[in-house]
Coordinates of C-alpha atoms in Angstrom, one line a residue:
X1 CA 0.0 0.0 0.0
X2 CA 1.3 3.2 -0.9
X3 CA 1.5 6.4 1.3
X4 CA -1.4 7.6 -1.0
X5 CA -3.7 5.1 -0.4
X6 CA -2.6 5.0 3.7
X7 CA -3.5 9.0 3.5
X8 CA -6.9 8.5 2.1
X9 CA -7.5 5.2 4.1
X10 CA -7.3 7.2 6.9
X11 CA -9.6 10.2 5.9
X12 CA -12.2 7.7 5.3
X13 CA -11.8 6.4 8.7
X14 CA -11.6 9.7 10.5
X15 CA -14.6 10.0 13.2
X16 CA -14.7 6.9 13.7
X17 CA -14.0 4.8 17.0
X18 CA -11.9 2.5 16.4
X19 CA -12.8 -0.7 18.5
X20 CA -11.1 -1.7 21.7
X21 CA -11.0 -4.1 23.8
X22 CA -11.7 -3.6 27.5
X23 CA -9.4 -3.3 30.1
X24 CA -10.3 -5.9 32.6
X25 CA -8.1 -4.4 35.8
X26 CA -8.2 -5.4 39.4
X27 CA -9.9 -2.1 40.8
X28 CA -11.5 -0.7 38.0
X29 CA -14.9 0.3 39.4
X30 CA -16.6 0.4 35.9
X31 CA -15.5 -3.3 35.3
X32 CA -16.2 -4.0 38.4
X33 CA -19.9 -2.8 38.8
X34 CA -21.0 -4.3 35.0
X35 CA -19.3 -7.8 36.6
X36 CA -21.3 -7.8 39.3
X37 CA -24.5 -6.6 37.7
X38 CA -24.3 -9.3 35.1
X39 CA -23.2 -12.0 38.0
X40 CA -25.9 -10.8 39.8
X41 CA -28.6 -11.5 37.4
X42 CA -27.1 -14.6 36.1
X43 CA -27.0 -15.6 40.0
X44 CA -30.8 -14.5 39.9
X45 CA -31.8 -17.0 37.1
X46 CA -30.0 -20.0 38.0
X47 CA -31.8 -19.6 41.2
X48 CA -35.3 -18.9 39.6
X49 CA -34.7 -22.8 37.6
X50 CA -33.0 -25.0 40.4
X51 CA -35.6 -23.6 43.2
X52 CA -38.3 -25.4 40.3
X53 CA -36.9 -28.4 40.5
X54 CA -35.4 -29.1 43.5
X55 CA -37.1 -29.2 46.8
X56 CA -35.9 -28.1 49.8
X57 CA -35.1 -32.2 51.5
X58 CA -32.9 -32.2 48.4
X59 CA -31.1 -29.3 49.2
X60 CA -30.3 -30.6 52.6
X61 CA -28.9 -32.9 51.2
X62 CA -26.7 -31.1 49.1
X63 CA -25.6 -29.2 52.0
X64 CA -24.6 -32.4 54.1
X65 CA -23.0 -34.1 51.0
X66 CA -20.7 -31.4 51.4
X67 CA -20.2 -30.6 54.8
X68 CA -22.8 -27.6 54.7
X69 CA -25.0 -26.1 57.3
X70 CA -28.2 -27.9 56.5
X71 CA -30.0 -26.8 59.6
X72 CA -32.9 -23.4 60.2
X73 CA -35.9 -22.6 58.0
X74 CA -36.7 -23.5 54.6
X75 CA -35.6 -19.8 53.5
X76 CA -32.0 -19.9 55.0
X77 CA -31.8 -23.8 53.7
X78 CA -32.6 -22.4 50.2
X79 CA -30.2 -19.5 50.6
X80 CA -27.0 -21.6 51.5
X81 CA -27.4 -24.6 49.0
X82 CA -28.0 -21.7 45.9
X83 CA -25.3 -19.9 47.4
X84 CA -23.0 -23.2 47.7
X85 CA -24.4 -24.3 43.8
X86 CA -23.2 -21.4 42.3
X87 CA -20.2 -19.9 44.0
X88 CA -18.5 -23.0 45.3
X89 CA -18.5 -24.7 48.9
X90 CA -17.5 -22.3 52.1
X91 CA -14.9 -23.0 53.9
X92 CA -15.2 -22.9 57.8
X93 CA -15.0 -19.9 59.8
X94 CA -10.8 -19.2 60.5
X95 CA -11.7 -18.1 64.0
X96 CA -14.2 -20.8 65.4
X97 CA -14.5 -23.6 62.9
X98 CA -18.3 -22.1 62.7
X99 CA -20.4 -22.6 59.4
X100 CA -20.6 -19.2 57.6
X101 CA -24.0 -17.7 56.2
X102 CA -24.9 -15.0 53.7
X103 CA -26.8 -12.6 55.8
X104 CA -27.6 -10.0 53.0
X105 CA -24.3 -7.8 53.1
X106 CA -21.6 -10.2 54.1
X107 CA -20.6 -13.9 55.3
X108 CA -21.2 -13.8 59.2
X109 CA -20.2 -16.9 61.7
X110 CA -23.0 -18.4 62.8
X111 CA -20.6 -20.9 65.6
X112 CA -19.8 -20.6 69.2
X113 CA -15.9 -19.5 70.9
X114 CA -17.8 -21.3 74.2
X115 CA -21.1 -22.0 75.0
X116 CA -21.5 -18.1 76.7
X117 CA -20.7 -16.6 73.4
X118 CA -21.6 -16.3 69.7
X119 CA -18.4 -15.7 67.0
X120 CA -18.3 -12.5 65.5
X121 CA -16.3 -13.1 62.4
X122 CA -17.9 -11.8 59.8
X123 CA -16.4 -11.1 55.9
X124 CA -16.9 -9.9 52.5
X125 CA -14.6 -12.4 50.6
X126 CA -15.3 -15.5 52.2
X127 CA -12.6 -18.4 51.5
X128 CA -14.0 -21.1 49.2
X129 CA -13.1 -24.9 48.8
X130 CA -11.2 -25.5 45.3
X131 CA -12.6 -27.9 44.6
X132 CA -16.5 -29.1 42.5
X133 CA -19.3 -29.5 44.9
X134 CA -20.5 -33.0 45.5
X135 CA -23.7 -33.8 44.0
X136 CA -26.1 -36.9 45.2
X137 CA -27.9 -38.8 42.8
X138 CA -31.2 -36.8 43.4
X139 CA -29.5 -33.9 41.7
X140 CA -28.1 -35.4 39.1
X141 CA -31.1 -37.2 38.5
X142 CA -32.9 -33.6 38.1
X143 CA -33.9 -32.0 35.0
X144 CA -31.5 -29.4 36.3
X145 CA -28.5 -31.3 36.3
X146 CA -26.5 -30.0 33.3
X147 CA -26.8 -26.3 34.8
X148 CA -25.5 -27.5 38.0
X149 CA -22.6 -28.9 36.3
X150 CA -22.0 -25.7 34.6
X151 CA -20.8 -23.8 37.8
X152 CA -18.8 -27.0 39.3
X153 CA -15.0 -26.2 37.7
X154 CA -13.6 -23.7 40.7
X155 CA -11.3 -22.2 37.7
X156 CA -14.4 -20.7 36.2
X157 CA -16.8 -20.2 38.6
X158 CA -18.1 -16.7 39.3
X159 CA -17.0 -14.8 42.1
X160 CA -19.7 -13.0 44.4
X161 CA -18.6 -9.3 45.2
X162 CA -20.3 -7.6 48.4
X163 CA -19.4 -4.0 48.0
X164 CA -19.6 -1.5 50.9
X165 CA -22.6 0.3 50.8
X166 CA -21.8 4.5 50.3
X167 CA -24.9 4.8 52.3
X168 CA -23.9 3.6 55.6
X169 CA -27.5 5.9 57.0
X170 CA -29.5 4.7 54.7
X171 CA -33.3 4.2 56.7
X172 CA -31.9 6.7 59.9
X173 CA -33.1 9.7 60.8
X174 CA -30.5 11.4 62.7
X175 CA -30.8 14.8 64.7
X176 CA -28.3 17.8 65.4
X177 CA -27.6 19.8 68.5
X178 CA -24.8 22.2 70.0
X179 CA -21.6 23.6 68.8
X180 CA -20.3 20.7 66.7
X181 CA -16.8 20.8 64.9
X182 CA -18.6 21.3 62.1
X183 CA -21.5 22.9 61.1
X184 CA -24.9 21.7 61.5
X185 CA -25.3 22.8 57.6
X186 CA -22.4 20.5 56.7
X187 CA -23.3 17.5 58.4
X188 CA -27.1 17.5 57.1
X189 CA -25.8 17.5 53.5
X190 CA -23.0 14.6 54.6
X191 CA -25.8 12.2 56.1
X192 CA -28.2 13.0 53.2
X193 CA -25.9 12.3 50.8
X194 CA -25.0 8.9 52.4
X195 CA -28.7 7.8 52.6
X196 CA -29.9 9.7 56.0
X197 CA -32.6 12.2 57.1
X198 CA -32.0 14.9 59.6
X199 CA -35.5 16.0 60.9
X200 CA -36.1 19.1 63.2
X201 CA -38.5 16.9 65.9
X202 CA -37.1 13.7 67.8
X203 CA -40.1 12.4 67.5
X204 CA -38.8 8.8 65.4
X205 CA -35.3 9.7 65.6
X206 CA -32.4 7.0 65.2
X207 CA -30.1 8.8 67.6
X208 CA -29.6 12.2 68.8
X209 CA -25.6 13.8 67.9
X210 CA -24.3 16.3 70.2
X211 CA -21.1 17.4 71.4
X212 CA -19.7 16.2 75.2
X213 CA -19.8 19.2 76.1
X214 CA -23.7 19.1 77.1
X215 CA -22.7 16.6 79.0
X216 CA -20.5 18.3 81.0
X217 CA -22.9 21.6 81.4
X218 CA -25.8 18.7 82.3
X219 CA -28.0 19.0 79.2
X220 CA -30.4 21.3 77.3
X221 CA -34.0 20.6 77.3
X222 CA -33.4 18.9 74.1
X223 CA -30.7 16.6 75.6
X224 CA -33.3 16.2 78.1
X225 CA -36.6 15.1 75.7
X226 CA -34.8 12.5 74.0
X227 CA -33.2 10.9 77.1
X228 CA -36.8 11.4 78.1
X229 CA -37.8 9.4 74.6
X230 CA -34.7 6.7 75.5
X231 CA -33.1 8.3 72.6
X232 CA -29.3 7.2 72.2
X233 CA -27.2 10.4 72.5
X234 CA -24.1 9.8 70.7
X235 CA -21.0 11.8 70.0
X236 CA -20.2 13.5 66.1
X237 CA -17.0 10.5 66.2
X238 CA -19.8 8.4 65.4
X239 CA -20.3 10.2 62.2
X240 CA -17.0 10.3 61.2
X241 CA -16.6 6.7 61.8
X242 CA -19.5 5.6 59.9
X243 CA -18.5 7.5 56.9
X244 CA -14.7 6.6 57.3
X245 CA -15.8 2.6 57.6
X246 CA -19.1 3.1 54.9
X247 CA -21.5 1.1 57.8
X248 CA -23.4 2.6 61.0
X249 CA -21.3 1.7 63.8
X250 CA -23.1 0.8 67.4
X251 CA -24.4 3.8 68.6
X252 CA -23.5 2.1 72.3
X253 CA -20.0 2.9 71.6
X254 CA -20.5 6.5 71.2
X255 CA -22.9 7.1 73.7
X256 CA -22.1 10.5 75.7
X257 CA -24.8 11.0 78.5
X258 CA -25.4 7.2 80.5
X259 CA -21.3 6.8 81.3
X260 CA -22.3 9.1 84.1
X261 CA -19.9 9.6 87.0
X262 CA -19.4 10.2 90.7
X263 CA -19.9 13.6 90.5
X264 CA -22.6 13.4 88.6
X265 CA -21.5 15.2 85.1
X266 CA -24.2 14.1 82.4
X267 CA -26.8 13.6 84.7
X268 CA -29.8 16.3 84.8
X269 CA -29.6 18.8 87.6
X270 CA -33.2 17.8 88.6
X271 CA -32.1 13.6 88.3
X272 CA -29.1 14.2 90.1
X273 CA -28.8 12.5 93.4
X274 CA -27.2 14.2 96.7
X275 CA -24.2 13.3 97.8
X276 CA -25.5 13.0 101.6
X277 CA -28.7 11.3 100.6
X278 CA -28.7 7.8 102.1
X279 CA -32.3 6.6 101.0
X280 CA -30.7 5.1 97.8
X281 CA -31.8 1.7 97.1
X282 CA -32.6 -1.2 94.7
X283 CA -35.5 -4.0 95.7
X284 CA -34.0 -7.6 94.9
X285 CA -37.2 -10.2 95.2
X286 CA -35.8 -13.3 97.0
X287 CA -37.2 -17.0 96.3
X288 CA -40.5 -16.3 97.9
X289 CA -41.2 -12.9 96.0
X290 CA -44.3 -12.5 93.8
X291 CA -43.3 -11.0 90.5
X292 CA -44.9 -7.6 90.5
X293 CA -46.8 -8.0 87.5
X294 CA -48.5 -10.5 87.8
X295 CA -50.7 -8.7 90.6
X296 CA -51.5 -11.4 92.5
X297 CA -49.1 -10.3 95.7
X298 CA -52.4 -8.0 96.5
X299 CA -54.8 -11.3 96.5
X300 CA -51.8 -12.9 99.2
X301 CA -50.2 -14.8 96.6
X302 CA -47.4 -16.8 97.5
X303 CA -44.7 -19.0 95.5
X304 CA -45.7 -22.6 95.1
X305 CA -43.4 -24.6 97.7
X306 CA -43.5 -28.5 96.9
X307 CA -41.1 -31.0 98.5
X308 CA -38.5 -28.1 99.1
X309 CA -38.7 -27.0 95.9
X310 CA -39.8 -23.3 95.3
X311 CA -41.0 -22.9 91.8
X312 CA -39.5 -20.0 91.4
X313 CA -36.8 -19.1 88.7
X314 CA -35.4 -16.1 87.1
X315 CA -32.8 -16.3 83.7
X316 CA -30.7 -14.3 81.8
X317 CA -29.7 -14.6 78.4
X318 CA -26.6 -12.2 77.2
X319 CA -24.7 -12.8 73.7
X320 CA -22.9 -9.6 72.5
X321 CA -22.1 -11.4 69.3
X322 CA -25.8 -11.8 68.3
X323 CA -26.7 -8.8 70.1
X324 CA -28.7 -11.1 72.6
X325 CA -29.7 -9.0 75.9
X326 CA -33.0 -10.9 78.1
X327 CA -34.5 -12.2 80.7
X328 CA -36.7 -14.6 81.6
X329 CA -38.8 -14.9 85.0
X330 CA -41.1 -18.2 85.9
X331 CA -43.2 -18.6 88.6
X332 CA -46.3 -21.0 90.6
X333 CA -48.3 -19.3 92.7
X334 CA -51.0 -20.3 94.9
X335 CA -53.7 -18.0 95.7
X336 CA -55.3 -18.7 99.2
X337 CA -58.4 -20.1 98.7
X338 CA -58.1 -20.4 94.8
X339 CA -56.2 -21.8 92.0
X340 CA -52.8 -22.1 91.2
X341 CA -51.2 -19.6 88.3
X342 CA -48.1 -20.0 86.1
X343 CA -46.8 -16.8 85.5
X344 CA -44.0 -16.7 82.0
X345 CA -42.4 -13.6 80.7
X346 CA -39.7 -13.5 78.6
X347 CA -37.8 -10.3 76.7
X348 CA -35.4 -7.6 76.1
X349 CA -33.6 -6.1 78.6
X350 CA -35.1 -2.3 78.7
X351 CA -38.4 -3.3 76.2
X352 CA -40.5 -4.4 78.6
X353 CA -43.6 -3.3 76.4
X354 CA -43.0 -6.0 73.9
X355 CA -42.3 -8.9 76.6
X356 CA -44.0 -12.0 75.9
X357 CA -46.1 -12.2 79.1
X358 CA -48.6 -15.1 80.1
X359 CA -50.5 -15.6 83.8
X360 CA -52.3 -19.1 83.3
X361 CA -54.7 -21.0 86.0
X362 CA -54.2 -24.2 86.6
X363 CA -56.9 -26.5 88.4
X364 CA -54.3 -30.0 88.7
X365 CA -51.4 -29.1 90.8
X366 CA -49.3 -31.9 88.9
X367 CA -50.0 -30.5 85.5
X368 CA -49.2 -26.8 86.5
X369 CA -46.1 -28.4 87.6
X370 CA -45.1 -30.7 84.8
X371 CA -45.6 -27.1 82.6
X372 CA -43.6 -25.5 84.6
X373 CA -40.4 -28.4 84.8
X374 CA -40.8 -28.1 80.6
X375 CA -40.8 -24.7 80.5
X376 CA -37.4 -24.5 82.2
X377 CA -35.8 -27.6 80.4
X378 CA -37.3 -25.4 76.9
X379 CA -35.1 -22.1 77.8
X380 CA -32.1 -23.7 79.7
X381 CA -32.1 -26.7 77.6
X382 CA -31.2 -28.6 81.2
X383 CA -33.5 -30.7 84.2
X384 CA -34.9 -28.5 86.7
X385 CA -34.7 -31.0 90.2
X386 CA -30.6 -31.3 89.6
X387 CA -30.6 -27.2 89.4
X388 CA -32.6 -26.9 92.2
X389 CA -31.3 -29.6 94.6
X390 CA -27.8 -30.1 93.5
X391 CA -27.3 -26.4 91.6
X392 CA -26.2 -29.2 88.4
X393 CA -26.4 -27.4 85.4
X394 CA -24.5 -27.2 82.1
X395 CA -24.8 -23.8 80.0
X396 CA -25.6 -24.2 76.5
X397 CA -25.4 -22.7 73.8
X398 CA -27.8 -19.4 73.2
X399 CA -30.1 -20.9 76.4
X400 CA -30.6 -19.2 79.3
X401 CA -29.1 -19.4 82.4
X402 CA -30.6 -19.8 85.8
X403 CA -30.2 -17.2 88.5
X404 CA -29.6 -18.1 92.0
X405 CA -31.4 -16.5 94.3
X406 CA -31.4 -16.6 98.1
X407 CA -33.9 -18.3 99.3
X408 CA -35.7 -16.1 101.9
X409 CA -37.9 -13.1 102.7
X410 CA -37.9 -10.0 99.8
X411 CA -34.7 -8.0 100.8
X412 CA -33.9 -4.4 100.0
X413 CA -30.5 -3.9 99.8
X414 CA -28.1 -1.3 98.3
X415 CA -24.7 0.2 98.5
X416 CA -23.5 2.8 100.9
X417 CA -24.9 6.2 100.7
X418 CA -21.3 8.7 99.5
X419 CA -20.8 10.4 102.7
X420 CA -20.6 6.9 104.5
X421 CA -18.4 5.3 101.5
X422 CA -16.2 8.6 102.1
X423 CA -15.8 7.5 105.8
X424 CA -15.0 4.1 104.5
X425 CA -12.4 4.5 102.2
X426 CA -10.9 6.6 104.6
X427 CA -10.0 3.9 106.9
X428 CA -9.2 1.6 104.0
X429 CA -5.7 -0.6 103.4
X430 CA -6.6 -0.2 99.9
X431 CA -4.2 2.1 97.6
X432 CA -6.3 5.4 97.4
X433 CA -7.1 5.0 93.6
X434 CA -8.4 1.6 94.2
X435 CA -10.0 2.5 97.2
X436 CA -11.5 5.3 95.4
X437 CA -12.7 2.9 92.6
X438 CA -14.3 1.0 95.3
X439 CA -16.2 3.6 96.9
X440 CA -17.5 4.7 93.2
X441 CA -18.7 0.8 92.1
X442 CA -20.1 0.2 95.7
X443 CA -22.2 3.9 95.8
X444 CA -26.3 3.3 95.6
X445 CA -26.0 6.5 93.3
X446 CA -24.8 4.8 90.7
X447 CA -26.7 1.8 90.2
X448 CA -29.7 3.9 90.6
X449 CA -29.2 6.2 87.5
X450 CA -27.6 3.1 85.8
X451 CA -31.2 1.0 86.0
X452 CA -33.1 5.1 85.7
X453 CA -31.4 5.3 82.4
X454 CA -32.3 2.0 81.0
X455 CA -35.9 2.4 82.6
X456 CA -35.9 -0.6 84.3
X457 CA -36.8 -1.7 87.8
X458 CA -35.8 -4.9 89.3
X459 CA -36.4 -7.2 88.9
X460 CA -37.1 -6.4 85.4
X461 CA -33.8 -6.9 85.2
X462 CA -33.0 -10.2 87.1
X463 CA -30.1 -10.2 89.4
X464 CA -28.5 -12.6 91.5
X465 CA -27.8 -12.8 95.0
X466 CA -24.3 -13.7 96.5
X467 CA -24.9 -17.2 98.2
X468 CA -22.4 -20.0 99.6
X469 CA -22.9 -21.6 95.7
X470 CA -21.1 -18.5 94.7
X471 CA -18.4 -18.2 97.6
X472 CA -17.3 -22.1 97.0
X473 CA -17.2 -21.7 93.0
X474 CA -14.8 -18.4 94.1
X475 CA -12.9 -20.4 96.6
X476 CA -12.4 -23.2 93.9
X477 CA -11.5 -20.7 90.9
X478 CA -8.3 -19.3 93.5
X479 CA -7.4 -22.2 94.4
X480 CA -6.7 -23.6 91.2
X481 CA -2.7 -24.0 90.5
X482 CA -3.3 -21.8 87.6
X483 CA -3.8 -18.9 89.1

């Protein structure tokens, strides 16, 4: 070709794109958001055909035939074998040895460190076997077969990509107050544009962002409503932080106002308790207290007492890795001259309002109690005679725990009014910060704004009472060689 011919080759062609390939880099967003759009509706399809011809037994199954999770509903069943199918086996959680699980926006642990608490491993790029996924002959029997072949090569099969959300407020509705680092302009266009609202009323608010130092002047009346509405008060870190990781981060960990201390910074001037007050005190129902709610203390109810055994039983339930926080009271009581009721209530600490709650009568004494022994075996997972006889009992897994209360008359006790504590730690072998420390974890003060802030009243919130079960389990603990 001559230079004539390149010249007017080239005039033709001028305006025209020439075609190119695409560049297919590790961290190119555009590659990476068309990947995962077409992966996500080919992801969407194949589950559309193997959820019409396979049923959920066979995708047990497939789950066990390759050392799966096959256990929960239907739904979660269905979500782990299509999950498994199309983007290869999981491999076990690094931490735990748990079964991972697709929870929406990432893999999360779904195993145990102990039977107290829940792993908290969670990831976006979960490790995945190299290797096909074993197939029984129900599913290769199925007229979907051949597509289930099509995903088993690991080399080829498509990877799922869970990107970080840039709207980590999405669904919130977040208020302003006080003299923030920034201005309240700026941070109302930040938390729109990552998917939040910031209203002028409280009224349905998420949380409540103000600066520490309303704590320290002891709050404005707007500090005060939404403390008043149980409204979390958080510091502006939290805002940073949820920006900086692209996910809302536990508003508990930023809280400003219920850390209160000894001197009473962050409490209300009008909830604040006197230093010299000594009237301070908590009301712990022992074995033979009637649970308030039930009402039956004003009819001269008392607990059910049957070969020595007081059917009376408070639990606690707390998992910080499943965000678990309840309680759980039990009880018989006989009503002079009437029936016998089963009292059951069961909820979150601090949302009492949407406790289950039941208050049955019983006419047979033996049934009332033969409900009551499988009520406790249902929540504990354990016999209720070896708890109560022996104090037997072996914690399991996300099941409650008994509480061991004293067995006696209803007792009011609380800590030591300040002025006395003061006296106390004066005369105290202690070193002055610990006896300090002391004086501040002992005071009636501050168990009483503790349970004011979380609006609860015992024994709404069950608590225990230091018996000779607990002094031997101490004295057995030191005396190990291990410590």
């Amino acid at each position: 070709m001559t230079r004539k011919q390149k010249a007017e080759q080239l005039k033709s062609n001028e305006g025209k794109e020439s075609p190119k390939k695409p560049k297919f880099e590790v961290g190119n967003d555009q590659y990476e958001e068309k990947a995962t759009f077409d992966v996500a509706n080919e992801f969407e399809e194949f589950c559309k055909s193997v959820r019409e011809h396979l049923s959920i037994a066979q995708m047990r199954e497939i789950l066990e035939a390759n050392g799966q999770d096959s256990s929960g509903s239907d739904a979660s069943v269905a979500i782990k074998c299509l999950d498994m199918l199309f983007y290869g086996p999981l491999e076990k959680c690094q931490i735990c040895n748990g079964d991972l699980e697709f929870d929406g926006n990432r893999y999360s642990c779904k195993g145990t460190y102990s039977e107290w608490s829940s792993c908290v491993y969670k990831t976006r790029s979960p490790a995945r076997k190299e290797e096909p996924p074993k197939l029984p002959d129900s599913a290769l029997n199925s007229p979907v077969a051949e597509l289930l072949k099509k995903y088993e090569d690991p080399r080829i099969r498509p990877h799922r990509y869970v990107g970080v959300t840039d709207k980590p407020f999405l669904g919130m509705m977040i208020s302003l107050m006080g003299r923030l680092s920034r201005t309240h302009q700026f941070w109302k266009s930040k938390i729109e544009k990552h998917g939040g609202k910031v209203p002028n009323s409280l009224i349905g608010i998420t949380c409540l962002v103000a600066p520490p130092a309303e704590r320290e002047r002891g709050g404005s009346s707007k500090l005060m409503e939404a403390m008043e509405r149980g409204v979390r008060v958080v510091s502006e870190t939290w805002l940073l932080d949820s920006i900086e990781k692209q996910e809302a981060q536990p508003l508990e960990a930023y809280d400003i106002v219920t850390d209160s201390s000894v001197d009473g910074k962050g409490i209300p001037g009008d909830k604040q308790v006197a230093d010299e007050s000594l009237s301070a005190e908590l009301k712990l129902y022992g074995k033979r207290g009637v649970y308030k709610d039930t009402r039956l203390q004003e009819q001269g109810g008392q607990i059910f007492e049957k070969d020595g055994i007081l059917y009376n039983c408070a639990f606690s339930l707390c998992d910080l890795g499943r965000s678990i926080n309840e309680y759980c009271v039990m009880q018989l009581i006989k009503v002079p001259d009437g029936a016998l009721h089963l009292y059951y209530k069961k909820g979150r600490v601090g949302d009492d309002p949407n406790a289950q709650e039941r208050l049955e009568e019983w006419k047979d004494v033996d049934s009332a109690v033969k409900e009551f022994v499988r009520l406790f075996e249902e929540v504990t997972g354990n016999e209720f005679e070896p708890w109560e006889r022996e104090k037997k009992f072996q914690k399991k897994p996300l099941k409650f725990y008994p509480i061991d209360m004293d067995d006696g008359v209803d007792v009011r006790c609380g800590g030591l009014g300040h002025q006395q504590l003061g006296v106390a730690a004066a005369h105290c072998k202690l070193e002055p910060m610990v006896a300090n420390f002391m004086k501040v974890l002992c005071s009636q003060e501050i168990y009483k704004y503790a349970l004011m802030e979380m609006d609860l009243e015992a024994p709404d919130l069950p608590m225990g009472m230091l018996s000779n079960t607990h002094l031997k389990k101490c004295k057995s603990t030191f005396s190990h060689p291990s410590c």
